[in-house]
Amino acid sequence: MDLAKKYRVLIWVSLLLLVVNLVTLATIWFRPPIPPAITEPVRESRAKFQRGALVKELQLNTEQAEFYQTSRKKHFKEMRKLKHEIGRTKILIHEEIFSENPDTTKINQWIDSIGVLNIQFERNNYRHFLQLKTHLDEKQIDRFKQLMRESFDDPENNQRREHHRNENSKE
């Protein structure tokens, strides 16, 4: 191969590498940012905040706080079981939907069982709240009622309200 041909090949290879590098950089620069994953320490601190937030908001005494913590742990354990059961049932439905001959009777039965599990889920939530309410005084019940109302509002309002509450607590 003569020298001119070698230079031409070298220039084309260099240009090709330059284009590949520019395309790679462009995809890195112009893609939307990837949100950071929630790490375990963040989850744990969030859980600590949630546990502590209600205790602070309701100004629970030591006995009430202990009752709340044990009740909360038991409640979450029950709720986790229900969520898991709902998830397993949904998987069964999806598997049946994509089988060769889906059995709509089975699918409808599973859908009904998800409905029953959701009813249990809601019932457990409200029983938990009723149980917690029995350990509160009148002032705490009023504040608890207010917090419950806020929790049913628009999620964006909850985030703004929480941010505002945190800003006020810093002052």
mmCIF file of C-alpha atoms in Angstrom:
data_model
loop_
_atom_site.group_PDB
_atom_site.id
_atom_site.type_symbol
_atom_site.label_atom_id
_atom_site.label_comp_id
_atom_site.label_asym_id
_atom_site.label_seq_id
_atom_site.Cartn_x
_atom_site.Cartn_y
_atom_site.Cartn_z
ATOM 1 C CA MET A 1 0.000 0.000 0.000
ATOM 2 C CA ASP A 2 1.453 3.343 -0.923
ATOM 3 C CA LEU A 3 1.836 6.189 1.539
ATOM 4 C CA ALA A 4 -1.017 8.329 0.147
ATOM 5 C CA LYS A 5 -3.480 5.439 0.473
ATOM 6 C CA LYS A 6 -2.389 4.822 4.079
ATOM 7 C CA TYR A 7 -2.987 8.489 4.928
ATOM 8 C CA ARG A 8 -6.425 8.401 3.283
ATOM 9 C CA VAL A 9 -7.417 5.296 5.280
ATOM 10 C CA LEU A 10 -6.054 6.859 8.461
ATOM 11 C CA ILE A 11 -8.028 10.072 7.842
ATOM 12 C CA TRP A 12 -11.271 8.114 7.206
ATOM 13 C CA VAL A 13 -10.790 6.013 10.329
ATOM 14 C CA SER A 14 -10.072 9.179 12.346
ATOM 15 C CA LEU A 15 -13.199 10.870 10.963
ATOM 16 C CA LEU A 16 -15.288 7.790 11.735
ATOM 17 C CA LEU A 17 -14.006 7.707 15.321
ATOM 18 C CA LEU A 18 -14.659 11.450 15.657
ATOM 19 C CA VAL A 19 -18.274 10.999 14.491
ATOM 20 C CA VAL A 20 -18.807 8.060 16.863
ATOM 21 C CA ASN A 21 -17.414 10.113 19.761
ATOM 22 C CA LEU A 22 -19.612 13.111 18.904
ATOM 23 C CA VAL A 23 -22.724 10.937 18.679
ATOM 24 C CA THR A 24 -21.878 9.325 22.005
ATOM 25 C CA LEU A 25 -21.350 12.694 23.676
ATOM 26 C CA ALA A 26 -24.567 14.061 22.159
ATOM 27 C CA THR A 27 -26.604 11.156 23.533
ATOM 28 C CA ILE A 28 -25.078 11.678 26.960
ATOM 29 C CA TRP A 29 -25.685 15.445 26.921
ATOM 30 C CA PHE A 30 -29.180 15.519 25.434
ATOM 31 C CA ARG A 31 -30.918 12.596 27.084
ATOM 32 C CA PRO A 32 -33.232 13.345 30.010
ATOM 33 C CA PRO A 33 -31.614 12.974 33.419
ATOM 34 C CA ILE A 34 -32.128 9.660 35.152
ATOM 35 C CA PRO A 35 -33.679 10.143 38.585
ATOM 36 C CA PRO A 36 -31.566 8.701 41.375
ATOM 37 C CA ALA A 37 -32.712 5.406 42.806
ATOM 38 C CA ILE A 38 -34.021 5.417 46.345
ATOM 39 C CA THR A 39 -31.292 3.867 48.396
ATOM 40 C CA GLU A 40 -31.784 1.966 51.616
ATOM 41 C CA PRO A 41 -30.462 4.776 53.862
ATOM 42 C CA VAL A 42 -32.902 7.206 52.214
ATOM 43 C CA ARG A 43 -35.762 4.737 52.669
ATOM 44 C CA GLU A 44 -34.777 4.232 56.275
ATOM 45 C CA SER A 45 -34.560 7.961 56.981
ATOM 46 C CA ARG A 46 -37.909 8.472 55.252
ATOM 47 C CA ALA A 47 -39.442 5.768 57.441
ATOM 48 C CA LYS A 48 -37.904 7.343 60.548
ATOM 49 C CA PHE A 49 -39.384 10.682 59.513
ATOM 50 C CA GLN A 50 -42.813 9.149 58.970
ATOM 51 C CA ARG A 51 -42.696 7.389 62.323
ATOM 52 C CA GLY A 52 -41.514 10.501 64.068
ATOM 53 C CA ALA A 53 -43.790 12.868 62.159
ATOM 54 C CA LEU A 54 -47.048 11.521 63.551
ATOM 55 C CA VAL A 55 -45.603 11.300 67.044
ATOM 56 C CA LYS A 56 -44.542 14.956 66.751
ATOM 57 C CA GLU A 57 -47.700 16.162 65.019
ATOM 58 C CA LEU A 58 -49.979 14.566 67.591
ATOM 59 C CA GLN A 59 -47.577 15.235 70.465
ATOM 60 C CA LEU A 60 -47.903 11.670 71.703
ATOM 61 C CA ASN A 61 -46.661 10.841 75.168
ATOM 62 C CA THR A 62 -44.296 7.901 75.701
ATOM 63 C CA GLU A 63 -47.050 5.350 76.293
ATOM 64 C CA GLN A 64 -49.007 6.509 73.241
ATOM 65 C CA ALA A 65 -45.864 6.534 71.096
ATOM 66 C CA GLU A 66 -45.012 2.967 72.131
ATOM 67 C CA PHE A 67 -48.551 1.817 71.366
ATOM 68 C CA TYR A 68 -48.401 3.581 68.007
ATOM 69 C CA GLN A 69 -45.074 1.963 67.099
ATOM 70 C CA THR A 70 -46.179 -1.582 67.952
ATOM 71 C CA SER A 71 -49.561 -1.070 66.309
ATOM 72 C CA ARG A 72 -47.901 0.413 63.226
ATOM 73 C CA LYS A 73 -45.473 -2.489 62.860
ATOM 74 C CA LYS A 74 -48.265 -5.029 63.184
ATOM 75 C CA HIS A 75 -50.434 -3.074 60.756
ATOM 76 C CA PHE A 76 -47.690 -2.817 58.129
ATOM 77 C CA LYS A 77 -46.963 -6.526 58.428
ATOM 78 C CA GLU A 78 -50.631 -7.338 57.745
ATOM 79 C CA MET A 79 -50.778 -4.850 54.883
ATOM 80 C CA ARG A 80 -47.612 -6.265 53.322
ATOM 81 C CA LYS A 81 -49.236 -9.725 53.287
ATOM 82 C CA LEU A 82 -52.330 -8.344 51.565
ATOM 83 C CA LYS A 83 -50.262 -6.422 48.994
ATOM 84 C CA HIS A 84 -48.239 -9.558 48.300
ATOM 85 C CA GLU A 85 -51.403 -11.625 47.841
ATOM 86 C CA ILE A 86 -52.870 -9.022 45.477
ATOM 87 C CA GLY A 87 -49.626 -9.027 43.493
ATOM 88 C CA ARG A 88 -49.577 -12.824 43.230
ATOM 89 C CA THR A 89 -53.188 -12.836 42.048
ATOM 90 C CA LYS A 90 -52.408 -10.208 39.403
ATOM 91 C CA ILE A 91 -49.551 -12.374 38.144
ATOM 92 C CA LEU A 92 -51.949 -15.318 37.832
ATOM 93 C CA ILE A 93 -54.360 -13.137 35.859
ATOM 94 C CA HIS A 94 -51.613 -11.962 33.513
ATOM 95 C CA GLU A 95 -50.410 -15.517 32.963
ATOM 96 C CA GLU A 96 -53.946 -16.656 32.204
ATOM 97 C CA ILE A 97 -54.606 -13.739 29.832
ATOM 98 C CA PHE A 98 -51.583 -14.656 27.743
ATOM 99 C CA SER A 99 -52.156 -18.414 27.768
ATOM 100 C CA GLU A 100 -53.305 -20.213 24.594
ATOM 101 C CA ASN A 101 -56.936 -20.466 25.731
ATOM 102 C CA PRO A 102 -57.598 -17.960 28.523
ATOM 103 C CA ASP A 103 -60.269 -19.102 30.956
ATOM 104 C CA THR A 104 -62.393 -16.004 31.577
ATOM 105 C CA THR A 105 -64.153 -17.704 34.485
ATOM 106 C CA LYS A 106 -60.830 -18.086 36.318
ATOM 107 C CA ILE A 107 -59.849 -14.518 35.442
ATOM 108 C CA ASN A 108 -63.145 -13.165 36.780
ATOM 109 C CA GLN A 109 -62.771 -15.192 39.984
ATOM 110 C CA TRP A 110 -59.275 -13.803 40.513
ATOM 111 C CA ILE A 111 -60.503 -10.274 39.826
ATOM 112 C CA ASP A 112 -63.226 -10.799 42.425
ATOM 113 C CA SER A 113 -60.635 -12.084 44.901
ATOM 114 C CA ILE A 114 -58.542 -8.938 44.300
ATOM 115 C CA GLY A 115 -61.660 -6.924 45.115
ATOM 116 C CA VAL A 116 -62.109 -8.852 48.360
ATOM 117 C CA LEU A 117 -58.428 -8.333 49.231
ATOM 118 C CA ASN A 118 -58.748 -4.593 48.534
ATOM 119 C CA ILE A 119 -61.769 -4.470 50.842
ATOM 120 C CA GLN A 120 -59.700 -6.188 53.557
ATOM 121 C CA PHE A 121 -56.882 -3.731 52.875
ATOM 122 C CA GLU A 122 -59.136 -0.699 53.376
ATOM 123 C CA ARG A 123 -60.884 -2.273 56.353
ATOM 124 C CA ASN A 124 -57.513 -2.940 58.040
ATOM 125 C CA ASN A 125 -56.443 0.659 57.431
ATOM 126 C CA TYR A 126 -59.517 2.093 59.075
ATOM 127 C CA ARG A 127 -59.431 -0.372 61.952
ATOM 128 C CA HIS A 128 -55.848 0.697 62.553
ATOM 129 C CA PHE A 129 -56.905 4.359 62.606
ATOM 130 C CA LEU A 130 -59.831 3.597 64.922
ATOM 131 C CA GLN A 131 -57.529 1.714 67.268
ATOM 132 C CA LEU A 132 -55.051 4.591 67.280
ATOM 133 C CA LYS A 133 -57.868 7.081 67.906
ATOM 134 C CA THR A 134 -58.897 5.263 71.094
ATOM 135 C CA HIS A 135 -55.503 6.137 72.621
ATOM 136 C CA LEU A 136 -55.705 9.876 71.864
ATOM 137 C CA ASP A 137 -57.104 12.754 73.889
ATOM 138 C CA GLU A 138 -59.546 15.318 72.423
ATOM 139 C CA LYS A 139 -56.871 17.748 71.212
ATOM 140 C CA GLN A 140 -54.916 14.925 69.565
ATOM 141 C CA ILE A 141 -58.098 13.570 67.958
ATOM 142 C CA ASP A 142 -58.783 16.973 66.382
ATOM 143 C CA ARG A 143 -55.232 17.145 64.996
ATOM 144 C CA PHE A 144 -55.439 13.516 63.819
ATOM 145 C CA LYS A 145 -58.711 14.314 62.043
ATOM 146 C CA GLN A 146 -57.045 17.262 60.321
ATOM 147 C CA LEU A 147 -54.065 15.126 59.249
ATOM 148 C CA MET A 148 -56.401 12.460 57.882
ATOM 149 C CA ARG A 149 -58.262 15.077 55.832
ATOM 150 C CA GLU A 150 -54.966 16.362 54.453
ATOM 151 C CA SER A 151 -53.954 12.846 53.458
ATOM 152 C CA PHE A 152 -57.048 12.557 51.258
ATOM 153 C CA ASP A 153 -56.209 15.762 49.390
ATOM 154 C CA ASP A 154 -54.329 16.001 46.140
ATOM 155 C CA PRO A 155 -50.836 14.444 46.488
ATOM 156 C CA GLU A 156 -49.208 17.611 45.108
ATOM 157 C CA ASN A 157 -50.893 19.633 47.840
ATOM 158 C CA ASN A 158 -49.546 17.168 50.396
ATOM 159 C CA GLN A 159 -46.007 17.642 49.102
ATOM 160 C CA ARG A 160 -46.342 21.436 49.152
ATOM 161 C CA ARG A 161 -47.897 21.363 52.608
ATOM 162 C CA GLU A 162 -45.149 19.051 53.887
ATOM 163 C CA HIS A 163 -42.471 21.313 52.410
ATOM 164 C CA HIS A 164 -44.139 24.335 54.001
ATOM 165 C CA ARG A 165 -44.415 22.524 57.336
ATOM 166 C CA ASN A 166 -40.711 21.593 57.190
ATOM 167 C CA GLU A 167 -39.728 25.169 56.334
ATOM 168 C CA ASN A 168 -41.761 26.489 59.264
ATOM 169 C CA SER A 169 -40.244 23.980 61.668
ATOM 170 C CA LYS A 170 -36.727 25.163 60.733
ATOM 171 C CA GLU A 171 -37.520 28.728 61.782
#
